PDB file of C-alpha atoms in Angstrom:
ATOM      1  CA  SER A 962      -3.171 -20.225  -5.943  1.00 37.00           C
ATOM      2  CA  SER A 963      -2.456 -23.264  -3.456  1.00 34.00           C
ATOM      3  CA  GLU A 964       0.087 -24.411  -1.073  1.00 36.00           C
ATOM      4  CA  THR A 965       1.052 -27.087  -0.122  1.00 34.00           C
ATOM      5  CA  LEU A 966       2.620 -26.560   3.820  1.00 36.00           C
ATOM      6  CA  PRO A 967       3.805 -29.103   5.715  1.00 37.00           C
ATOM      7  CA  LEU A 968       2.634 -30.638   9.173  1.00 35.00           C
ATOM      8  CA  PRO A 969       4.854 -31.146  12.394  1.00 37.00           C
ATOM      9  CA  ASP A 970       3.590 -34.830  12.104  1.00 38.00           C
ATOM     10  CA  GLY A 971       4.733 -35.416   8.305  1.00 36.00           C
ATOM     11  CA  MET A 972       1.356 -35.191   7.214  1.00 35.00           C
ATOM     12  CA  THR A 973       0.063 -32.390   4.951  1.00 33.00           C
ATOM     13  CA  GLN A 974      -2.594 -29.988   5.051  1.00 35.00           C
ATOM     14  CA  LEU A 975      -4.087 -28.027   1.524  1.00 36.00           C
ATOM     15  CA  PHE A 976      -4.308 -24.444   2.366  1.00 41.00           C
ATOM     16  CA  THR A 977      -5.754 -21.794  -0.073  1.00 49.00           C
ATOM     17  CA  TYR A 978      -4.725 -18.205  -0.204  1.00 62.00           C
ATOM     18  CA  SER A 979      -6.369 -16.081  -2.266  1.00 73.00           C
ATOM     19  CA  CYS A 980      -5.712 -12.422  -2.825  1.00 85.00           C
ATOM     20  CA  GLY A 981      -7.126 -10.369  -0.138  1.00 88.00           C
ATOM     21  CA  VAL A 982      -8.051 -12.650   2.008  1.00 87.00           C
ATOM     22  CA  PRO A 983      -5.299 -12.545   5.179  1.00 87.00           C
ATOM     23  CA  ALA A 984      -4.707 -15.759   7.549  1.00 85.00           C
ATOM     24  CA  TYR A 985      -5.224 -13.514  10.047  1.00 83.00           C
ATOM     25  CA  PRO A 986      -7.812 -11.134  10.366  1.00 80.00           C
ATOM     26  CA  PRO A 987      -7.462  -7.319  11.071  1.00 84.00           C
ATOM     27  CA  TYR A 988      -8.838  -5.922  13.807  1.00 74.00           C
ATOM     28  CA  VAL A 989     -11.744  -3.396  12.357  1.00 64.00           C
ATOM     29  CA  ALA A 990     -13.739  -2.899  14.925  1.00 50.00           C
ATOM     30  CA  ARG A 991     -13.211   0.596  15.863  1.00 42.00           C
ATOM     31  CA  VAL A 992     -10.370   2.611  15.247  1.00 40.00           C
ATOM     32  CA  VAL A 993      -9.746   6.307  16.760  1.00 38.00           C
ATOM     33  CA  GLY A 994      -6.289   6.822  16.099  1.00 53.00           C
ATOM     34  CA  GLY A 995      -3.846   5.367  14.333  1.00 64.00           C
ATOM     35  CA  GLU A 996      -2.653   1.403  16.659  1.00 71.00           C
ATOM     36  CA  ASP A 997      -0.705  -1.401  16.107  1.00 78.00           C
ATOM     37  CA  ALA A 998      -1.932  -3.756  13.357  1.00 82.00           C
ATOM     38  CA  ASN A 999      -2.489  -7.273  14.386  1.00 82.00           C
ATOM     39  CA  PRO A1000       0.422  -9.065  13.541  1.00 84.00           C
ATOM     40  CA  HIS A1001       0.417  -9.773  10.125  1.00 86.00           C
ATOM     41  CA  SER A1002      -3.164  -9.165   9.254  1.00 90.00           C
ATOM     42  CA  TRP A1003      -2.218  -7.153   6.128  1.00 95.00           C
ATOM     43  CA  PRO A1004       0.326  -9.047   4.848  1.00 96.00           C
ATOM     44  CA  TRP A1005       0.223  -7.091   1.147  1.00 97.00           C
ATOM     45  CA  GLN A1006       1.839  -4.918   2.644  1.00 97.00           C
ATOM     46  CA  ILE A1007       5.661  -4.305   2.538  1.00 97.00           C
ATOM     47  CA  SER A1008       8.908  -2.262   3.305  1.00 96.00           C
ATOM     48  CA  LEU A1009      10.608   0.056   0.848  1.00 96.00           C
ATOM     49  CA  GLN A1010      13.749   0.252   1.974  1.00 96.00           C
ATOM     50  CA  TYR A1011      17.240   1.443   0.812  1.00 96.00           C
ATOM     51  CA  ASP A1012      20.934   1.426   0.914  1.00 96.00           C
ATOM     52  CA  LYS A1013      21.768   3.371   3.167  1.00 95.00           C
ATOM     53  CA  SER A1014      25.656   3.863   3.687  1.00 94.00           C
ATOM     54  CA  GLY A1015      25.553  -0.136   3.792  1.00 95.00           C
ATOM     55  CA  VAL A1016      22.510   0.087   6.004  1.00 95.00           C
ATOM     56  CA  TRP A1017      19.030  -0.818   4.909  1.00 95.00           C
ATOM     57  CA  ALA A1018      16.264   2.096   5.528  1.00 92.00           C
ATOM     58  CA  HIS A1019      12.995   2.504   5.386  1.00 92.00           C
ATOM     59  CA  THR A1020      11.743   5.216   3.091  1.00 91.00           C
ATOM     60  CA  CYS A1021       8.398   4.246   1.969  1.00 93.00           C
ATOM     61  CA  GLY A1022       5.342   0.923   2.055  1.00 95.00           C
ATOM     62  CA  GLY A1023       4.326  -0.749  -0.962  1.00 97.00           C
ATOM     63  CA  THR A1024       1.773  -3.305  -1.794  1.00 97.00           C
ATOM     64  CA  LEU A1025       2.101  -7.004  -3.144  1.00 97.00           C
ATOM     65  CA  ILE A1026       0.005  -7.777  -5.693  1.00 96.00           C
ATOM     66  CA  ALA A1027       1.501 -10.666  -7.397  1.00 94.00           C
ATOM     67  CA  THR A1028       4.225 -13.053  -6.237  1.00 94.00           C
ATOM     68  CA  ASN A1029       6.501 -11.303  -8.314  1.00 95.00           C
ATOM     69  CA  TRP A1030       5.393  -7.262  -8.510  1.00 96.00           C
ATOM     70  CA  VAL A1031       4.750  -4.549  -5.597  1.00 98.00           C
ATOM     71  CA  LEU A1032       2.538  -1.509  -6.088  1.00 98.00           C
ATOM     72  CA  THR A1033       4.021   1.572  -4.635  1.00 98.00           C
ATOM     73  CA  ALA A1034       4.067   5.510  -5.761  1.00 97.00           C
ATOM     74  CA  ALA A1035       6.932   7.246  -7.939  1.00 97.00           C
ATOM     75  CA  HIS A1036       7.758   9.923  -5.545  1.00 95.00           C
ATOM     76  CA  CYS A1037       8.807   6.557  -3.509  1.00 95.00           C
ATOM     77  CA  ILE A1038      11.719   6.295  -5.838  1.00 96.00           C
ATOM     78  CA  SER A1039      15.636   7.361  -6.769  1.00 95.00           C
ATOM     79  CA  SER A1040      17.331   5.999  -9.198  1.00 93.00           C
ATOM     80  CA  SER A1041      20.367   6.804  -7.568  1.00 94.00           C
ATOM     81  CA  ARG A1042      19.361   4.589  -4.774  1.00 96.00           C
ATOM     82  CA  THR A1043      19.493   0.406  -4.605  1.00 97.00           C
ATOM     83  CA  TYR A1044      16.192  -0.683  -3.011  1.00 97.00           C
ATOM     84  CA  ARG A1045      15.342  -4.358  -1.641  1.00 98.00           C
ATOM     85  CA  VAL A1046      11.681  -4.995  -0.794  1.00 98.00           C
ATOM     86  CA  LEU A1047      10.790  -6.242   2.849  1.00 97.00           C
ATOM     87  CA  LEU A1048       7.624  -8.654   3.174  1.00 97.00           C
ATOM     88  CA  GLY A1049       6.559 -10.701   6.040  1.00 96.00           C
ATOM     89  CA  LYS A1050       7.110  -8.059   8.708  1.00 94.00           C
ATOM     90  CA  GLN A1051       5.278  -6.340  11.701  1.00 93.00           C
ATOM     91  CA  ASN A1052       8.219  -5.073  13.775  1.00 93.00           C
ATOM     92  CA  LEU A1053      11.033  -3.649  11.370  1.00 93.00           C
ATOM     93  CA  GLU A1054      13.677  -3.582  14.360  1.00 92.00           C
ATOM     94  CA  VAL A1055      12.978  -7.188  15.301  1.00 92.00           C
ATOM     95  CA  GLU A1056      14.531 -10.029  13.177  1.00 93.00           C
ATOM     96  CA  GLU A1057      11.211 -12.705  12.497  1.00 93.00           C
ATOM     97  CA  PRO A1058      11.144 -15.946  10.883  1.00 92.00           C
ATOM     98  CA  SER A1059       8.229 -14.837   8.389  1.00 89.00           C
ATOM     99  CA  SER A1060       9.819 -11.984   7.055  1.00 95.00           C
ATOM    100  CA  VAL A1061      12.010 -12.489   3.102  1.00 96.00           C
ATOM    101  CA  ALA A1062      14.036  -9.757   2.203  1.00 97.00           C
ATOM    102  CA  ALA A1063      13.627  -9.383  -1.882  1.00 97.00           C
ATOM    103  CA  ALA A1064      15.953  -8.587  -4.517  1.00 97.00           C
ATOM    104  CA  VAL A1065      14.623  -5.829  -6.739  1.00 97.00           C
ATOM    105  CA  GLU A1066      15.098  -6.702 -10.545  1.00 96.00           C
ATOM    106  CA  LYS A1067      13.359  -3.789 -12.059  1.00 96.00           C
ATOM    107  CA  ILE A1068      11.598  -0.195 -11.397  1.00 97.00           C
ATOM    108  CA  ILE A1069       8.809   1.028 -13.647  1.00 97.00           C
ATOM    109  CA  VAL A1070       7.866   4.704 -12.866  1.00 98.00           C
ATOM    110  CA  HIS A1071       4.698   6.243 -15.094  1.00 98.00           C
ATOM    111  CA  GLU A1072       5.915   7.940 -17.831  1.00 98.00           C
ATOM    112  CA  LYS A1073       3.669  10.734 -16.719  1.00 97.00           C
ATOM    113  CA  TRP A1074       4.507  11.060 -13.651  1.00 97.00           C
ATOM    114  CA  ASN A1075       5.197  14.959 -12.401  1.00 96.00           C
ATOM    115  CA  SER A1076       6.437  15.916  -9.451  1.00 93.00           C
ATOM    116  CA  LEU A1077       5.416  19.369  -9.280  1.00 91.00           C
ATOM    117  CA  LEU A1078       1.265  18.253 -10.068  1.00 91.00           C
ATOM    118  CA  ILE A1079       2.105  15.164  -7.860  1.00 92.00           C
ATOM    119  CA  ALA A1080       0.364  13.289 -11.500  1.00 96.00           C
ATOM    120  CA  ASN A1081       0.448   9.442 -11.747  1.00 98.00           C
ATOM    121  CA  ASP A1082       2.244   9.325  -8.240  1.00 97.00           C
ATOM    122  CA  ILE A1083       2.017   5.632  -8.980  1.00 98.00           C
ATOM    123  CA  ALA A1084       5.170   2.864  -9.901  1.00 98.00           C
ATOM    124  CA  LEU A1085       5.677  -1.472 -10.273  1.00 98.00           C
ATOM    125  CA  ILE A1086       8.116  -2.820  -9.119  1.00 98.00           C
ATOM    126  CA  LYS A1087       9.393  -6.299 -10.161  1.00 97.00           C
ATOM    127  CA  LEU A1088      11.078  -8.691  -7.631  1.00 97.00           C
ATOM    128  CA  ALA A1089      13.919 -10.346  -8.814  1.00 96.00           C
ATOM    129  CA  GLU A1090      12.268 -13.620  -7.503  1.00 95.00           C
ATOM    130  CA  PRO A1091       8.859 -14.107  -7.044  1.00 95.00           C
ATOM    131  CA  VAL A1092       8.026 -15.076  -3.032  1.00 95.00           C
ATOM    132  CA  GLU A1093       6.219 -17.960  -1.841  1.00 94.00           C
ATOM    133  CA  VAL A1094       2.956 -17.527  -0.836  1.00 94.00           C
ATOM    134  CA  SER A1095       2.539 -18.088   2.993  1.00 93.00           C
ATOM    135  CA  GLU A1096       0.116 -16.880   5.875  1.00 93.00           C
ATOM    136  CA  THR A1097       2.256 -14.265   6.227  1.00 94.00           C
ATOM    137  CA  ILE A1098       2.624 -12.997   2.743  1.00 96.00           C
ATOM    138  CA  GLN A1099      -0.337 -12.495   0.170  1.00 95.00           C
ATOM    139  CA  PRO A1100      -1.158 -10.464  -2.529  1.00 95.00           C
ATOM    140  CA  ALA A1101      -4.077  -7.954  -2.135  1.00 95.00           C
ATOM    141  CA  CYS A1102      -6.599  -7.947  -4.669  1.00 95.00           C
ATOM    142  CA  LEU A1103      -6.989  -4.587  -7.621  1.00 96.00           C
ATOM    143  CA  PRO A1104     -10.097  -3.297  -7.337  1.00 96.00           C
ATOM    144  CA  GLU A1105     -12.559  -3.740 -10.890  1.00 95.00           C
ATOM    145  CA  ASN A1106     -10.983  -0.924 -13.617  1.00 96.00           C
ATOM    146  CA  ASP A1107     -12.304   3.087 -12.486  1.00 95.00           C
ATOM    147  CA  ALA A1108     -14.264   1.328  -9.416  1.00 96.00           C
ATOM    148  CA  ILE A1109     -15.261   5.004  -7.504  1.00 97.00           C
ATOM    149  CA  LEU A1110     -15.470   4.439  -3.541  1.00 97.00           C
ATOM    150  CA  PRO A1111     -18.671   6.215  -2.187  1.00 96.00           C
ATOM    151  CA  GLN A1112     -18.626   9.312   0.312  1.00 95.00           C
ATOM    152  CA  ASP A1113     -17.494   7.850   4.023  1.00 94.00           C
ATOM    153  CA  PHE A1114     -16.515   4.575   2.812  1.00 95.00           C
ATOM    154  CA  PRO A1115     -14.485   2.653   5.511  1.00 92.00           C
ATOM    155  CA  CYS A1116     -11.024   1.884   4.409  1.00 93.00           C
ATOM    156  CA  TYR A1117      -7.427   1.356   6.565  1.00 91.00           C
ATOM    157  CA  VAL A1118      -4.688   2.945   5.724  1.00 90.00           C
ATOM    158  CA  THR A1119      -1.435   1.016   7.031  1.00 91.00           C
ATOM    159  CA  GLY A1120       1.982   1.628   7.504  1.00 90.00           C
ATOM    160  CA  TRP A1121       5.145   2.345   9.344  1.00 86.00           C
ATOM    161  CA  GLY A1122       5.221   5.789   8.706  1.00 77.00           C
ATOM    162  CA  ARG A1123       5.949   8.561  11.354  1.00 72.00           C
ATOM    163  CA  LEU A1124       3.445   8.248  14.301  1.00 63.00           C
ATOM    164  CA  TRP A1125       2.478  12.441  14.581  1.00 61.00           C
ATOM    165  CA  THR A1126       3.769  15.136  12.636  1.00 59.00           C
ATOM    166  CA  ASN A1127       7.836  15.585  12.588  1.00 63.00           C
ATOM    167  CA  GLY A1128       7.938  12.612  15.501  1.00 67.00           C
ATOM    168  CA  PRO A1129       9.411   9.106  14.746  1.00 69.00           C
ATOM    169  CA  ILE A1130       8.701   6.117  12.391  1.00 70.00           C
ATOM    170  CA  SER A1131       6.759   3.345  14.144  1.00 79.00           C
ATOM    171  CA  ASP A1132       8.731   0.198  14.628  1.00 87.00           C
ATOM    172  CA  ASP A1133       5.229  -1.837  14.344  1.00 89.00           C
ATOM    173  CA  LEU A1134       2.971  -1.895  11.509  1.00 91.00           C
ATOM    174  CA  GLN A1135       0.492   0.803  12.395  1.00 88.00           C
ATOM    175  CA  GLN A1136      -3.201   0.567  10.675  1.00 88.00           C
ATOM    176  CA  ALA A1137      -5.864   3.797  10.752  1.00 86.00           C
ATOM    177  CA  LEU A1138      -9.309   3.865   9.740  1.00 87.00           C
ATOM    178  CA  LEU A1139      -9.492   6.698   7.044  1.00 89.00           C
ATOM    179  CA  PRO A1140     -13.492   6.971   5.634  1.00 91.00           C
ATOM    180  CA  VAL A1141     -13.051   7.978   2.008  1.00 96.00           C
ATOM    181  CA  VAL A1142     -13.784  11.691   1.134  1.00 96.00           C
ATOM    182  CA  ASP A1143     -15.697  12.038  -2.409  1.00 96.00           C
ATOM    183  CA  HIS A1144     -14.153  13.709  -5.395  1.00 97.00           C
ATOM    184  CA  ALA A1145     -16.751  16.487  -5.111  1.00 97.00           C
ATOM    185  CA  THR A1146     -15.914  17.429  -1.630  1.00 96.00           C
ATOM    186  CA  CYS A1147     -12.273  17.066  -1.177  1.00 96.00           C
ATOM    187  CA  SER A1148     -11.871  19.439  -4.505  1.00 97.00           C
ATOM    188  CA  ARG A1149     -13.583  22.178  -2.701  1.00 96.00           C
ATOM    189  CA  TRP A1150     -11.723  25.252  -2.043  1.00 95.00           C
ATOM    190  CA  ASP A1151     -11.292  24.831   1.274  1.00 94.00           C
ATOM    191  CA  TRP A1152     -10.346  21.319   1.341  1.00 93.00           C
ATOM    192  CA  TRP A1153      -7.930  20.631  -1.385  1.00 94.00           C
ATOM    193  CA  GLY A1154      -9.123  22.802  -4.289  1.00 95.00           C
ATOM    194  CA  PHE A1155      -7.667  22.285  -8.023  1.00 94.00           C
ATOM    195  CA  ARG A1156      -4.906  19.623  -6.783  1.00 94.00           C
ATOM    196  CA  VAL A1157      -6.807  16.768  -6.701  1.00 96.00           C
ATOM    197  CA  ARG A1158      -7.193  15.452  -9.794  1.00 96.00           C
ATOM    198  CA  LYS A1159     -10.389  12.710 -10.465  1.00 97.00           C
ATOM    199  CA  THR A1160      -7.175  10.232 -10.501  1.00 97.00           C
ATOM    200  CA  MET A1161      -6.582  10.283  -7.139  1.00 97.00           C
ATOM    201  CA  VAL A1162      -8.817   9.318  -4.353  1.00 97.00           C
ATOM    202  CA  CYS A1163      -9.101  11.151  -0.614  1.00 96.00           C
ATOM    203  CA  ALA A1164      -9.769   9.683   2.544  1.00 93.00           C
ATOM    204  CA  GLY A1165      -9.791  10.740   5.758  1.00 86.00           C
ATOM    205  CA  GLY A1166      -9.116  15.159   6.649  1.00 79.00           C
ATOM    206  CA  ASP A1167     -11.114  14.683  10.496  1.00 77.00           C
ATOM    207  CA  GLY A1168      -8.024  16.516  11.748  1.00 65.00           C
ATOM    208  CA  VAL A1169      -6.923  13.507  14.021  1.00 64.00           C
ATOM    209  CA  VAL A1170      -6.071  10.154  11.878  1.00 60.00           C
ATOM    210  CA  SER A1171      -4.191  10.965   8.535  1.00 57.00           C
ATOM    211  CA  GLY A1172      -1.173   8.936   7.205  1.00 60.00           C
ATOM    212  CA  CYS A1173       2.352  10.663   7.554  1.00 61.00           C
ATOM    213  CA  ASN A1174       5.729  10.993   6.328  1.00 61.00           C
ATOM    214  CA  GLY A1175       6.779   7.053   5.646  1.00 59.00           C
ATOM    215  CA  ASP A1176       3.548   5.907   4.923  1.00 83.00           C
ATOM    216  CA  SER A1177       3.976   7.122   1.430  1.00 89.00           C
ATOM    217  CA  GLY A1178       3.456   4.608  -1.367  1.00 94.00           C
ATOM    218  CA  GLY A1179       1.070   1.980   0.812  1.00 94.00           C
ATOM    219  CA  PRO A1180      -2.058   0.962   0.790  1.00 95.00           C
ATOM    220  CA  LEU A1181      -5.327   2.397   1.289  1.00 95.00           C
ATOM    221  CA  ASN A1182      -7.299  -1.297   1.865  1.00 95.00           C
ATOM    222  CA  CYS A1183     -10.824  -1.072   1.384  1.00 96.00           C
ATOM    223  CA  TYR A1184     -13.337  -4.254   1.752  1.00 94.00           C
ATOM    224  CA  GLY A1185     -15.054  -5.498  -1.245  1.00 89.00           C
ATOM    225  CA  ALA A1186     -16.346  -8.614  -2.582  1.00 83.00           C
ATOM    226  CA  ASN A1187     -15.526 -10.432  -0.483  1.00 89.00           C
ATOM    227  CA  ALA A1188     -12.169  -9.403  -0.243  1.00 93.00           C
ATOM    228  CA  TRP A1189      -9.412  -6.357   0.716  1.00 95.00           C
ATOM    229  CA  GLN A1190      -9.053  -4.340  -2.496  1.00 96.00           C
ATOM    230  CA  VAL A1191      -6.154  -1.771  -2.488  1.00 97.00           C
ATOM    231  CA  HIS A1192      -7.714   1.251  -3.860  1.00 97.00           C
ATOM    232  CA  GLY A1193      -5.223   3.458  -3.029  1.00 97.00           C
ATOM    233  CA  ILE A1194      -1.624   4.597  -2.750  1.00 96.00           C
ATOM    234  CA  VAL A1195      -0.461   6.853  -0.277  1.00 93.00           C
ATOM    235  CA  SER A1196       0.780  10.200  -1.888  1.00 93.00           C
ATOM    236  CA  PHE A1197       0.491  13.565  -0.499  1.00 87.00           C
ATOM    237  CA  GLY A1198      -0.892  15.127   2.982  1.00 82.00           C
ATOM    238  CA  SER A1199      -0.763  18.614   4.227  1.00 73.00           C
ATOM    239  CA  GLY A1200       2.497  20.230   4.563  1.00 64.00           C
ATOM    240  CA  VAL A1201       1.250  22.304   7.782  1.00 61.00           C
ATOM    241  CA  SER A1202       0.873  18.583  10.054  1.00 62.00           C
ATOM    242  CA  CYS A1203       0.108  15.379   9.003  1.00 65.00           C
ATOM    243  CA  ASN A1204      -3.613  15.443  10.161  1.00 65.00           C
ATOM    244  CA  THR A1205      -5.147  18.495   8.990  1.00 78.00           C
ATOM    245  CA  LEU A1206      -8.615  19.505   9.282  1.00 85.00           C
ATOM    246  CA  LYS A1207     -10.130  19.315   5.718  1.00 87.00           C
ATOM    247  CA  LYS A1208      -6.689  18.123   4.342  1.00 87.00           C
ATOM    248  CA  PRO A1209      -7.449  14.190   4.153  1.00 88.00           C
ATOM    249  CA  THR A1210      -4.312  11.877   2.972  1.00 90.00           C
ATOM    250  CA  VAL A1211      -4.093  12.251  -0.844  1.00 93.00           C
ATOM    251  CA  PHE A1212      -3.994   8.623  -2.681  1.00 95.00           C
ATOM    252  CA  THR A1213      -3.128   7.974  -6.189  1.00 97.00           C
ATOM    253  CA  ARG A1214      -6.440   5.930  -7.282  1.00 98.00           C
ATOM    254  CA  VAL A1215      -5.973   2.424  -8.284  1.00 98.00           C
ATOM    255  CA  SER A1216      -8.372   1.857  -9.817  1.00 98.00           C
ATOM    256  CA  ALA A1217      -7.215   4.579 -12.297  1.00 98.00           C
ATOM    257  CA  TYR A1218      -4.436   2.848 -13.464  1.00 98.00           C
ATOM    258  CA  ILE A1219      -5.828  -0.931 -13.587  1.00 97.00           C
ATOM    259  CA  ASP A1220      -4.802  -1.068 -17.609  1.00 97.00           C
ATOM    260  CA  TRP A1221      -1.588   0.821 -16.981  1.00 97.00           C
ATOM    261  CA  ILE A1222      -0.867  -2.121 -14.310  1.00 96.00           C
ATOM    262  CA  HIS A1223      -1.456  -4.881 -17.156  1.00 94.00           C
ATOM    263  CA  GLU A1224       0.412  -2.930 -19.975  1.00 95.00           C
ATOM    264  CA  VAL A1225       3.653  -2.791 -17.588  1.00 95.00           C
ATOM    265  CA  LEU A1226       3.363  -7.032 -16.014  1.00 93.00           C
ATOM    266  CA  HIS A1227       2.243  -7.889 -19.988  1.00 91.00           C
ATOM    267  CA  ALA A1228       5.183  -5.843 -21.178  1.00 92.00           C
ATOM    268  CA  ASN A1229       7.724  -7.311 -18.473  1.00 90.00           C
ATOM    269  CA  ASN A1230       6.951 -10.797 -19.774  1.00 70.00           C
ATOM    270  CA  SER A1231       4.210 -11.118 -16.553  1.00 62.00           C
ATOM    271  CA  LYS A1232       1.135 -12.963 -17.104  1.00 56.00           C
ATOM    272  CA  THR A1233      -1.497 -10.693 -15.968  1.00 45.00           C
ATOM    273  CA  ALA A1234      -3.364 -13.826 -14.676  1.00 41.00           C
ATOM    274  CA  THR A1235      -1.025 -13.645 -11.217  1.00 49.00           C
ATOM    275  CA  LEU A1236      -3.094 -10.594 -10.531  1.00 57.00           C
ATOM    276  CA  CYS A1237      -6.260 -10.762  -8.601  1.00 53.00           C
ATOM    277  CA  ILE A1238      -9.058  -8.614  -9.581  1.00 52.00           C
TER     278      ILE A1238
END
């Protein structure tokens, strides 16, 4: 989609925004541990917040995949909570002119979500109004149906989750390089074993870098086809510590749910053409 933005002298210039191509490129040269992200370089990253006694509190991440749809994890959603979606954010504690707080119209949790098995950990949030795409708010692309990434494919997890096990959540959006761990490796008995299904994707597991509490629902960003695609939704990790060796962060594999995503959007009268695959 194209947006016409006014310039200071009254002229107009056409900026073209497409999914998965940020106006501010991320720093992805080399990452050892988590680090502050280049501001607004992951413009599809959202903060899912809930009303905590009159104050909005961050609970999970999520990914903007269309102007009025956000992808997150089913385990992030509680029917007793009131939610909002914060877009265009870098620091959660600072007022930022680029940010938008969007009301939620409805939330659709996968009908086969199983909290015991942590299976089908995916949900879609429909925003009350479509957001305006800008330099700081853009949708991510979705991968092709059933696309599987190879071992060690470089992806990045992003979020405001805890900086270390049982530590504080981050004010600034963090990013960390998490190479993909293929299913054959991740399902070994000394890794995640039977708990990892083929509808999941593992990444990391080096004992140093990982997702953590508060990153749930956020994206696994992987670059392909000249754009960033969201290949995973942060689902679970080790209960011992976030960065346990051979216990990589486990994500819901988005490419296993492309048909479901289209069905939900179609059932809710949204043109699937707004999705970028």
